[in-house]
Amino acid sequence: MQSPLFSHTEQQSQERYTVQNPQLLRVALTGHDDVLARKGAMVAYQGMMDFDGEYQNPNQRRARAQTGEGLDLMRCSGQGTVYFANLAQYIHVVDVDQDGLTVDSAYVLALDSALHTEVIAVDSQYGISGSGKYQLNISGRGQVALMTSGQPLMLQVTPEKYVNVDADAIVAWSSSLRVQMQAQTHSSNIRRRRGSTGEGWELNFLGQGFALVQPSEVMPPQHAQIGQGVAAQFGVGQHGAHGQNRNNAWS
């Protein structure tokens, strides 16, 4: 049998995390350090593997219920190779160091089990009640695989050059950055800053680090179900600024 398909073979690597192709992640397990992955993200594996639902402590469950932010994970253990993917999104491996990484949980595909996660809030510049954006702070030492809809843009932030990003396009940023959420309207007299542009909330970054942006303002489907329409499948409303803040938008 012959086909160009046979050129898409397994990429051999000594690295723990390897981007097999732009939309497929290969993780090598040695039987010692587990990996946590998005539930249902496994597409194939080789070797002796176990997959179990990851326990959430009471604080994690409480934060998830109050903010909608958090991770639905499975624990993958054993010895061999496992492949992860999610809706053919582009995959990027990031080394987390002492600076930490802040990310929208909807864009996390997999991470080392040794990393620590905590839900944090980004406050509104204008103090509008309920308009904050909740994110996930990842700290410790290890690797995390992120997903983007399309090829992303990495923006460098320096003390001399701050960066503003649409709150629905941001994927992740350095936890060391100072960040504030700002609206496109003034709450005092509902005076528009930019007219009817369709632009909503944005995040303002200052300090030294990076901000990762994707070329899309719509998140991938979360908990998609067969037979549901596109609008019902998409997770806008559970995560992201559009879903959390649309009811607070000034008209």
PDB file of C-alpha atoms in Angstrom:
ATOM      1  CA  MET A   1       0.000   0.000   0.000  1.00  0.00           C
ATOM      2  CA  GLN A   2       1.286   3.452  -0.918  1.00  0.00           C
ATOM      3  CA  SER A   3       0.071   6.907   0.032  1.00  0.00           C
ATOM      4  CA  PRO A   4       1.462  10.322   1.032  1.00  0.00           C
ATOM      5  CA  LEU A   5      -0.184   9.563   4.388  1.00  0.00           C
ATOM      6  CA  PHE A   6       2.751   7.280   5.241  1.00  0.00           C
ATOM      7  CA  SER A   7       5.053  10.308   5.399  1.00  0.00           C
ATOM      8  CA  HIS A   8       3.251  11.436   8.581  1.00  0.00           C
ATOM      9  CA  THR A   9       5.252   9.193  10.864  1.00  0.00           C
ATOM     10  CA  GLU A  10       6.105   9.497  14.540  1.00  0.00           C
ATOM     11  CA  GLN A  11       8.699  12.143  15.398  1.00  0.00           C
ATOM     12  CA  GLN A  12      11.476  10.621  17.500  1.00  0.00           C
ATOM     13  CA  SER A  13      12.736  12.831  20.307  1.00  0.00           C
ATOM     14  CA  GLN A  14      14.399  12.648  23.716  1.00  0.00           C
ATOM     15  CA  GLU A  15      12.266  15.549  24.960  1.00  0.00           C
ATOM     16  CA  ARG A  16       9.347  14.957  27.293  1.00  0.00           C
ATOM     17  CA  TYR A  17       7.053  17.238  25.264  1.00  0.00           C
ATOM     18  CA  THR A  18       7.370  17.217  21.477  1.00  0.00           C
ATOM     19  CA  VAL A  19       5.093  18.972  19.005  1.00  0.00           C
ATOM     20  CA  GLN A  20       4.522  16.031  16.664  1.00  0.00           C
ATOM     21  CA  ASN A  21       3.027  18.410  14.115  1.00  0.00           C
ATOM     22  CA  PRO A  22       1.550  21.878  14.646  1.00  0.00           C
ATOM     23  CA  GLN A  23      -1.719  20.371  15.932  1.00  0.00           C
ATOM     24  CA  LEU A  24      -0.581  17.233  17.739  1.00  0.00           C
ATOM     25  CA  LEU A  25       1.434  16.872  20.954  1.00  0.00           C
ATOM     26  CA  ARG A  26       3.612  13.888  21.839  1.00  0.00           C
ATOM     27  CA  VAL A  27       4.407  13.330  25.537  1.00  0.00           C
ATOM     28  CA  ALA A  28       6.900  10.707  26.699  1.00  0.00           C
ATOM     29  CA  LEU A  29       6.241   9.181  30.132  1.00  0.00           C
ATOM     30  CA  THR A  30       8.893   7.246  32.030  1.00  0.00           C
ATOM     31  CA  GLY A  31       6.780   5.871  34.855  1.00  0.00           C
ATOM     32  CA  HIS A  32       7.873   8.532  37.358  1.00  0.00           C
ATOM     33  CA  ASP A  33       6.328  11.933  36.564  1.00  0.00           C
ATOM     34  CA  ASP A  34       2.667  12.054  35.549  1.00  0.00           C
ATOM     35  CA  VAL A  35       1.188  14.521  33.104  1.00  0.00           C
ATOM     36  CA  LEU A  36      -2.171  16.251  33.502  1.00  0.00           C
ATOM     37  CA  ALA A  37      -4.159  16.758  30.305  1.00  0.00           C
ATOM     38  CA  ARG A  38      -7.496  18.185  29.240  1.00  0.00           C
ATOM     39  CA  LYS A  39     -10.189  15.554  29.639  1.00  0.00           C
ATOM     40  CA  GLY A  40     -10.775  13.669  26.407  1.00  0.00           C
ATOM     41  CA  ALA A  41      -7.671  15.097  24.694  1.00  0.00           C
ATOM     42  CA  MET A  42      -5.892  11.743  24.233  1.00  0.00           C
ATOM     43  CA  VAL A  43      -5.941  10.612  20.588  1.00  0.00           C
ATOM     44  CA  ALA A  44      -3.442   7.699  20.758  1.00  0.00           C
ATOM     45  CA  TYR A  45      -0.852   6.075  23.011  1.00  0.00           C
ATOM     46  CA  GLN A  46       1.838   3.417  23.046  1.00  0.00           C
ATOM     47  CA  GLY A  47       2.961   1.428  26.076  1.00  0.00           C
ATOM     48  CA  MET A  48       1.336   0.819  29.459  1.00  0.00           C
ATOM     49  CA  MET A  49      -0.825   3.843  30.337  1.00  0.00           C
ATOM     50  CA  ASP A  50      -3.453   4.658  32.932  1.00  0.00           C
ATOM     51  CA  PHE A  51      -5.955   7.524  32.608  1.00  0.00           C
ATOM     52  CA  ASP A  52      -7.832   8.745  35.680  1.00  0.00           C
ATOM     53  CA  GLY A  53      -9.919  11.792  36.482  1.00  0.00           C
ATOM     54  CA  GLU A  54      -7.890  14.356  38.424  1.00  0.00           C
ATOM     55  CA  TYR A  55      -9.093  15.151  41.938  1.00  0.00           C
ATOM     56  CA  GLN A  56     -10.065  18.754  42.693  1.00  0.00           C
ATOM     57  CA  ASN A  57      -9.702  19.958  46.256  1.00  0.00           C
ATOM     58  CA  PRO A  58     -12.492  22.020  47.887  1.00  0.00           C
ATOM     59  CA  ASN A  59     -10.737  25.320  47.147  1.00  0.00           C
ATOM     60  CA  GLN A  60     -10.428  24.438  43.474  1.00  0.00           C
ATOM     61  CA  ARG A  61     -14.073  23.385  43.258  1.00  0.00           C
ATOM     62  CA  ARG A  62     -15.178  26.557  45.016  1.00  0.00           C
ATOM     63  CA  ALA A  63     -13.101  28.765  42.722  1.00  0.00           C
ATOM     64  CA  ARG A  64     -14.484  26.974  39.654  1.00  0.00           C
ATOM     65  CA  ALA A  65     -18.063  27.437  40.838  1.00  0.00           C
ATOM     66  CA  GLN A  66     -17.581  31.129  41.630  1.00  0.00           C
ATOM     67  CA  THR A  67     -15.528  32.195  38.608  1.00  0.00           C
ATOM     68  CA  GLY A  68     -16.036  29.626  35.859  1.00  0.00           C
ATOM     69  CA  GLU A  69     -12.237  29.421  35.603  1.00  0.00           C
ATOM     70  CA  GLY A  70     -10.388  26.166  36.203  1.00  0.00           C
ATOM     71  CA  LEU A  71      -9.202  22.979  34.575  1.00  0.00           C
ATOM     72  CA  ASP A  72     -11.082  19.755  33.888  1.00  0.00           C
ATOM     73  CA  LEU A  73      -8.130  17.378  33.843  1.00  0.00           C
ATOM     74  CA  MET A  74      -7.250  13.719  33.639  1.00  0.00           C
ATOM     75  CA  ARG A  75      -4.065  12.260  35.090  1.00  0.00           C
ATOM     76  CA  CYS A  76      -1.976  10.225  32.662  1.00  0.00           C
ATOM     77  CA  SER A  77       0.576   7.856  34.180  1.00  0.00           C
ATOM     78  CA  GLY A  78       2.631   4.900  33.089  1.00  0.00           C
ATOM     79  CA  GLN A  79       5.491   4.269  30.716  1.00  0.00           C
ATOM     80  CA  GLY A  80       5.292   4.968  27.013  1.00  0.00           C
ATOM     81  CA  THR A  81       4.119   7.684  24.645  1.00  0.00           C
ATOM     82  CA  VAL A  82       0.785   9.469  24.586  1.00  0.00           C
ATOM     83  CA  TYR A  83      -0.582  11.872  21.967  1.00  0.00           C
ATOM     84  CA  PHE A  84      -2.888  14.801  22.723  1.00  0.00           C
ATOM     85  CA  ALA A  85      -4.902  17.140  20.496  1.00  0.00           C
ATOM     86  CA  ASN A  86      -8.000  19.314  20.745  1.00  0.00           C
ATOM     87  CA  LEU A  87     -10.076  20.392  17.732  1.00  0.00           C
ATOM     88  CA  ALA A  88      -6.966  20.639  15.524  1.00  0.00           C
ATOM     89  CA  GLN A  89      -5.780  23.726  17.395  1.00  0.00           C
ATOM     90  CA  TYR A  90      -2.154  24.832  17.155  1.00  0.00           C
ATOM     91  CA  ILE A  91      -0.014  23.603  20.049  1.00  0.00           C
ATOM     92  CA  HIS A  92       2.876  25.405  21.757  1.00  0.00           C
ATOM     93  CA  VAL A  93       5.091  24.125  24.600  1.00  0.00           C
ATOM     94  CA  VAL A  94       6.167  26.645  27.249  1.00  0.00           C
ATOM     95  CA  ASP A  95       8.775  26.172  29.981  1.00  0.00           C
ATOM     96  CA  VAL A  96       7.425  27.659  33.207  1.00  0.00           C
ATOM     97  CA  ASP A  97      10.073  29.109  35.496  1.00  0.00           C
ATOM     98  CA  GLN A  98      10.100  31.229  38.636  1.00  0.00           C
ATOM     99  CA  ASP A  99       8.324  34.098  36.845  1.00  0.00           C
ATOM    100  CA  GLY A 100       5.189  32.000  36.373  1.00  0.00           C
ATOM    101  CA  LEU A 101       2.602  31.981  33.610  1.00  0.00           C
ATOM    102  CA  THR A 102      -0.927  33.384  33.629  1.00  0.00           C
ATOM    103  CA  VAL A 103      -3.290  31.790  31.132  1.00  0.00           C
ATOM    104  CA  ASP A 104      -6.940  31.378  30.245  1.00  0.00           C
ATOM    105  CA  SER A 105      -7.679  27.768  31.198  1.00  0.00           C
ATOM    106  CA  ALA A 106      -9.558  27.210  27.908  1.00  0.00           C
ATOM    107  CA  TYR A 107      -6.176  27.222  26.138  1.00  0.00           C
ATOM    108  CA  VAL A 108      -4.389  24.629  28.316  1.00  0.00           C
ATOM    109  CA  LEU A 109      -3.913  21.218  26.693  1.00  0.00           C
ATOM    110  CA  ALA A 110      -1.502  19.523  29.120  1.00  0.00           C
ATOM    111  CA  LEU A 111       0.929  20.347  31.934  1.00  0.00           C
ATOM    112  CA  ASP A 112       3.362  18.671  34.293  1.00  0.00           C
ATOM    113  CA  SER A 113       1.687  17.400  37.460  1.00  0.00           C
ATOM    114  CA  ALA A 114       4.330  19.156  39.588  1.00  0.00           C
ATOM    115  CA  LEU A 115       3.077  22.610  38.534  1.00  0.00           C
ATOM    116  CA  HIS A 116       0.754  24.570  40.820  1.00  0.00           C
ATOM    117  CA  THR A 117      -2.420  26.286  39.547  1.00  0.00           C
ATOM    118  CA  GLU A 118      -4.482  29.028  41.189  1.00  0.00           C
ATOM    119  CA  VAL A 119      -7.410  31.141  39.964  1.00  0.00           C
ATOM    120  CA  ILE A 120      -6.745  34.883  40.081  1.00  0.00           C
ATOM    121  CA  ALA A 121      -8.833  37.942  39.198  1.00  0.00           C
ATOM    122  CA  VAL A 122      -7.949  40.816  36.879  1.00  0.00           C
ATOM    123  CA  ASP A 123      -9.738  43.938  38.105  1.00  0.00           C
ATOM    124  CA  SER A 124     -11.455  46.568  36.012  1.00  0.00           C
ATOM    125  CA  GLN A 125      -9.773  49.947  35.769  1.00  0.00           C
ATOM    126  CA  TYR A 126     -13.108  51.674  36.330  1.00  0.00           C
ATOM    127  CA  GLY A 127     -14.306  49.568  39.230  1.00  0.00           C
ATOM    128  CA  ILE A 128     -17.400  48.330  37.393  1.00  0.00           C
ATOM    129  CA  SER A 129     -18.966  45.626  39.516  1.00  0.00           C
ATOM    130  CA  GLY A 130     -18.715  42.125  38.052  1.00  0.00           C
ATOM    131  CA  SER A 131     -16.506  43.147  35.148  1.00  0.00           C
ATOM    132  CA  GLY A 132     -13.322  41.413  36.261  1.00  0.00           C
ATOM    133  CA  LYS A 133     -11.709  38.671  34.168  1.00  0.00           C
ATOM    134  CA  TYR A 134     -10.606  35.477  35.915  1.00  0.00           C
ATOM    135  CA  GLN A 135      -7.453  33.703  34.793  1.00  0.00           C
ATOM    136  CA  LEU A 136      -5.331  30.763  35.880  1.00  0.00           C
ATOM    137  CA  ASN A 137      -1.901  31.360  37.383  1.00  0.00           C
ATOM    138  CA  ILE A 138       0.586  28.502  36.805  1.00  0.00           C
ATOM    139  CA  SER A 139       3.707  28.471  38.968  1.00  0.00           C
ATOM    140  CA  GLY A 140       6.609  26.177  39.772  1.00  0.00           C
ATOM    141  CA  ARG A 141       9.016  24.517  37.365  1.00  0.00           C
ATOM    142  CA  GLY A 142       7.824  22.401  34.497  1.00  0.00           C
ATOM    143  CA  GLN A 143       6.218  22.522  31.076  1.00  0.00           C
ATOM    144  CA  VAL A 144       2.755  23.361  29.862  1.00  0.00           C
ATOM    145  CA  ALA A 145       1.260  22.885  26.394  1.00  0.00           C
ATOM    146  CA  LEU A 146      -0.979  25.724  25.229  1.00  0.00           C
ATOM    147  CA  MET A 147      -3.422  25.835  22.323  1.00  0.00           C
ATOM    148  CA  THR A 148      -4.299  28.690  19.971  1.00  0.00           C
ATOM    149  CA  SER A 149      -6.832  29.131  17.198  1.00  0.00           C
ATOM    150  CA  GLY A 150      -4.386  29.881  14.390  1.00  0.00           C
ATOM    151  CA  GLN A 151      -0.728  30.861  14.599  1.00  0.00           C
ATOM    152  CA  PRO A 152      -0.202  33.252  17.542  1.00  0.00           C
ATOM    153  CA  LEU A 153       1.631  36.520  18.025  1.00  0.00           C
ATOM    154  CA  MET A 154       4.166  36.922  20.850  1.00  0.00           C
ATOM    155  CA  LEU A 155       4.369  40.524  22.055  1.00  0.00           C
ATOM    156  CA  GLN A 156       7.312  41.636  24.176  1.00  0.00           C
ATOM    157  CA  VAL A 157       6.489  43.985  27.042  1.00  0.00           C
ATOM    158  CA  THR A 158       9.202  46.292  28.404  1.00  0.00           C
ATOM    159  CA  PRO A 159       9.211  49.206  30.862  1.00  0.00           C
ATOM    160  CA  GLU A 160       9.509  51.497  27.837  1.00  0.00           C
ATOM    161  CA  LYS A 161       6.782  49.785  25.806  1.00  0.00           C
ATOM    162  CA  TYR A 162       3.484  48.689  27.329  1.00  0.00           C
ATOM    163  CA  VAL A 163       0.989  46.560  25.398  1.00  0.00           C
ATOM    164  CA  ASN A 164      -2.804  46.605  25.117  1.00  0.00           C
ATOM    165  CA  VAL A 165      -4.583  43.398  24.062  1.00  0.00           C
ATOM    166  CA  ASP A 166      -8.207  42.555  23.336  1.00  0.00           C
ATOM    167  CA  ALA A 167      -9.457  40.554  26.326  1.00  0.00           C
ATOM    168  CA  ASP A 168     -10.912  37.889  24.026  1.00  0.00           C
ATOM    169  CA  ALA A 169      -7.706  37.422  22.004  1.00  0.00           C
ATOM    170  CA  ILE A 170      -5.241  37.068  24.893  1.00  0.00           C
ATOM    171  CA  VAL A 171      -4.032  33.527  25.602  1.00  0.00           C
ATOM    172  CA  ALA A 172      -1.291  33.906  28.227  1.00  0.00           C
ATOM    173  CA  TRP A 173       1.219  36.320  29.722  1.00  0.00           C
ATOM    174  CA  SER A 174       4.127  36.501  32.149  1.00  0.00           C
ATOM    175  CA  SER A 175       2.799  36.487  35.708  1.00  0.00           C
ATOM    176  CA  SER A 176       5.367  39.141  36.638  1.00  0.00           C
ATOM    177  CA  LEU A 177       3.602  41.736  34.452  1.00  0.00           C
ATOM    178  CA  ARG A 178       1.294  44.328  35.941  1.00  0.00           C
ATOM    179  CA  VAL A 179      -2.085  43.974  34.258  1.00  0.00           C
ATOM    180  CA  GLN A 180      -5.318  45.886  34.399  1.00  0.00           C
ATOM    181  CA  MET A 181      -8.586  45.410  32.600  1.00  0.00           C
ATOM    182  CA  GLN A 182      -9.991  48.543  31.021  1.00  0.00           C
ATOM    183  CA  ALA A 183     -13.274  49.224  29.283  1.00  0.00           C
ATOM    184  CA  GLN A 184     -13.911  51.074  26.061  1.00  0.00           C
ATOM    185  CA  THR A 185     -16.472  53.291  27.795  1.00  0.00           C
ATOM    186  CA  HIS A 186     -16.449  55.593  30.803  1.00  0.00           C
ATOM    187  CA  SER A 187     -18.897  54.554  33.510  1.00  0.00           C
ATOM    188  CA  SER A 188     -19.568  58.087  34.786  1.00  0.00           C
ATOM    189  CA  ASN A 189     -21.442  59.443  31.803  1.00  0.00           C
ATOM    190  CA  ILE A 190     -21.467  56.459  29.430  1.00  0.00           C
ATOM    191  CA  ARG A 191     -19.285  58.436  27.033  1.00  0.00           C
ATOM    192  CA  ARG A 192     -17.806  56.278  24.296  1.00  0.00           C
ATOM    193  CA  ARG A 193     -14.029  56.307  23.898  1.00  0.00           C
ATOM    194  CA  ARG A 194     -13.941  54.840  20.411  1.00  0.00           C
ATOM    195  CA  GLY A 195     -17.496  55.081  19.117  1.00  0.00           C
ATOM    196  CA  SER A 196     -19.284  52.091  17.608  1.00  0.00           C
ATOM    197  CA  THR A 197     -16.172  50.093  16.768  1.00  0.00           C
ATOM    198  CA  GLY A 198     -17.259  46.715  18.125  1.00  0.00           C
ATOM    199  CA  GLU A 199     -14.289  46.732  20.521  1.00  0.00           C
ATOM    200  CA  GLY A 200     -14.947  45.781  24.134  1.00  0.00           C
ATOM    201  CA  TRP A 201     -12.668  45.055  27.075  1.00  0.00           C
ATOM    202  CA  GLU A 202      -8.910  45.106  26.790  1.00  0.00           C
ATOM    203  CA  LEU A 203      -5.981  44.223  29.035  1.00  0.00           C
ATOM    204  CA  ASN A 204      -3.155  46.658  29.652  1.00  0.00           C
ATOM    205  CA  PHE A 205       0.275  45.112  30.371  1.00  0.00           C
ATOM    206  CA  LEU A 206       3.239  46.897  31.955  1.00  0.00           C
ATOM    207  CA  GLY A 207       6.625  45.683  33.159  1.00  0.00           C
ATOM    208  CA  GLN A 208       9.018  43.126  31.662  1.00  0.00           C
ATOM    209  CA  GLY A 209       7.736  39.976  29.999  1.00  0.00           C
ATOM    210  CA  PHE A 210       5.530  38.746  27.164  1.00  0.00           C
ATOM    211  CA  ALA A 211       1.888  38.558  26.127  1.00  0.00           C
ATOM    212  CA  LEU A 212       0.680  35.774  23.800  1.00  0.00           C
ATOM    213  CA  VAL A 213      -2.184  36.671  21.447  1.00  0.00           C
ATOM    214  CA  GLN A 214      -4.134  34.458  19.050  1.00  0.00           C
ATOM    215  CA  PRO A 215      -5.677  35.637  15.742  1.00  0.00           C
ATOM    216  CA  SER A 216      -9.199  34.918  16.957  1.00  0.00           C
ATOM    217  CA  GLU A 217     -11.632  36.409  19.441  1.00  0.00           C
ATOM    218  CA  VAL A 218     -13.829  33.323  19.649  1.00  0.00           C
ATOM    219  CA  MET A 219     -12.867  30.419  21.861  1.00  0.00           C
ATOM    220  CA  PRO A 220     -13.003  26.797  20.716  1.00  0.00           C
ATOM    221  CA  PRO A 221     -16.072  24.734  21.637  1.00  0.00           C
ATOM    222  CA  GLN A 222     -16.037  23.692  25.284  1.00  0.00           C
ATOM    223  CA  HIS A 223     -17.981  20.530  26.158  1.00  0.00           C
ATOM    224  CA  ALA A 224     -19.292  20.244  22.583  1.00  0.00           C
ATOM    225  CA  GLN A 225     -22.142  17.773  22.161  1.00  0.00           C
ATOM    226  CA  ILE A 226     -23.267  15.973  19.034  1.00  0.00           C
ATOM    227  CA  GLY A 227     -26.462  17.413  17.615  1.00  0.00           C
ATOM    228  CA  GLN A 228     -25.996  20.862  19.110  1.00  0.00           C
ATOM    229  CA  GLY A 229     -25.747  23.955  16.960  1.00  0.00           C
ATOM    230  CA  VAL A 230     -22.550  25.977  16.692  1.00  0.00           C
ATOM    231  CA  ALA A 231     -23.768  28.670  19.068  1.00  0.00           C
ATOM    232  CA  ALA A 232     -24.714  26.062  21.661  1.00  0.00           C
ATOM    233  CA  GLN A 233     -21.371  24.257  21.319  1.00  0.00           C
ATOM    234  CA  PHE A 234     -19.098  27.222  21.808  1.00  0.00           C
ATOM    235  CA  GLY A 235     -17.943  27.882  25.345  1.00  0.00           C
ATOM    236  CA  VAL A 236     -18.329  31.647  25.177  1.00  0.00           C
ATOM    237  CA  GLY A 237     -19.978  32.400  28.485  1.00  0.00           C
ATOM    238  CA  GLN A 238     -18.013  29.919  30.586  1.00  0.00           C
ATOM    239  CA  HIS A 239     -14.637  31.517  29.887  1.00  0.00           C
ATOM    240  CA  GLY A 240     -13.341  34.717  28.357  1.00  0.00           C
ATOM    241  CA  ALA A 241     -14.299  38.341  28.547  1.00  0.00           C
ATOM    242  CA  HIS A 242     -17.156  38.188  26.028  1.00  0.00           C
ATOM    243  CA  GLY A 243     -19.138  35.712  28.090  1.00  0.00           C
ATOM    244  CA  GLN A 244     -18.312  37.152  31.509  1.00  0.00           C
ATOM    245  CA  ASN A 245     -18.728  40.803  30.674  1.00  0.00           C
ATOM    246  CA  ARG A 246     -21.263  41.127  27.870  1.00  0.00           C
ATOM    247  CA  ASN A 247     -24.028  41.784  30.372  1.00  0.00           C
ATOM    248  CA  ASN A 248     -21.934  44.587  31.851  1.00  0.00           C
ATOM    249  CA  ALA A 249     -21.196  46.287  28.528  1.00  0.00           C
ATOM    250  CA  TRP A 250     -22.384  49.862  28.131  1.00  0.00           C
ATOM    251  CA  SER A 251     -24.648  50.536  25.167  1.00  0.00           C
TER     252      SER A 251
END
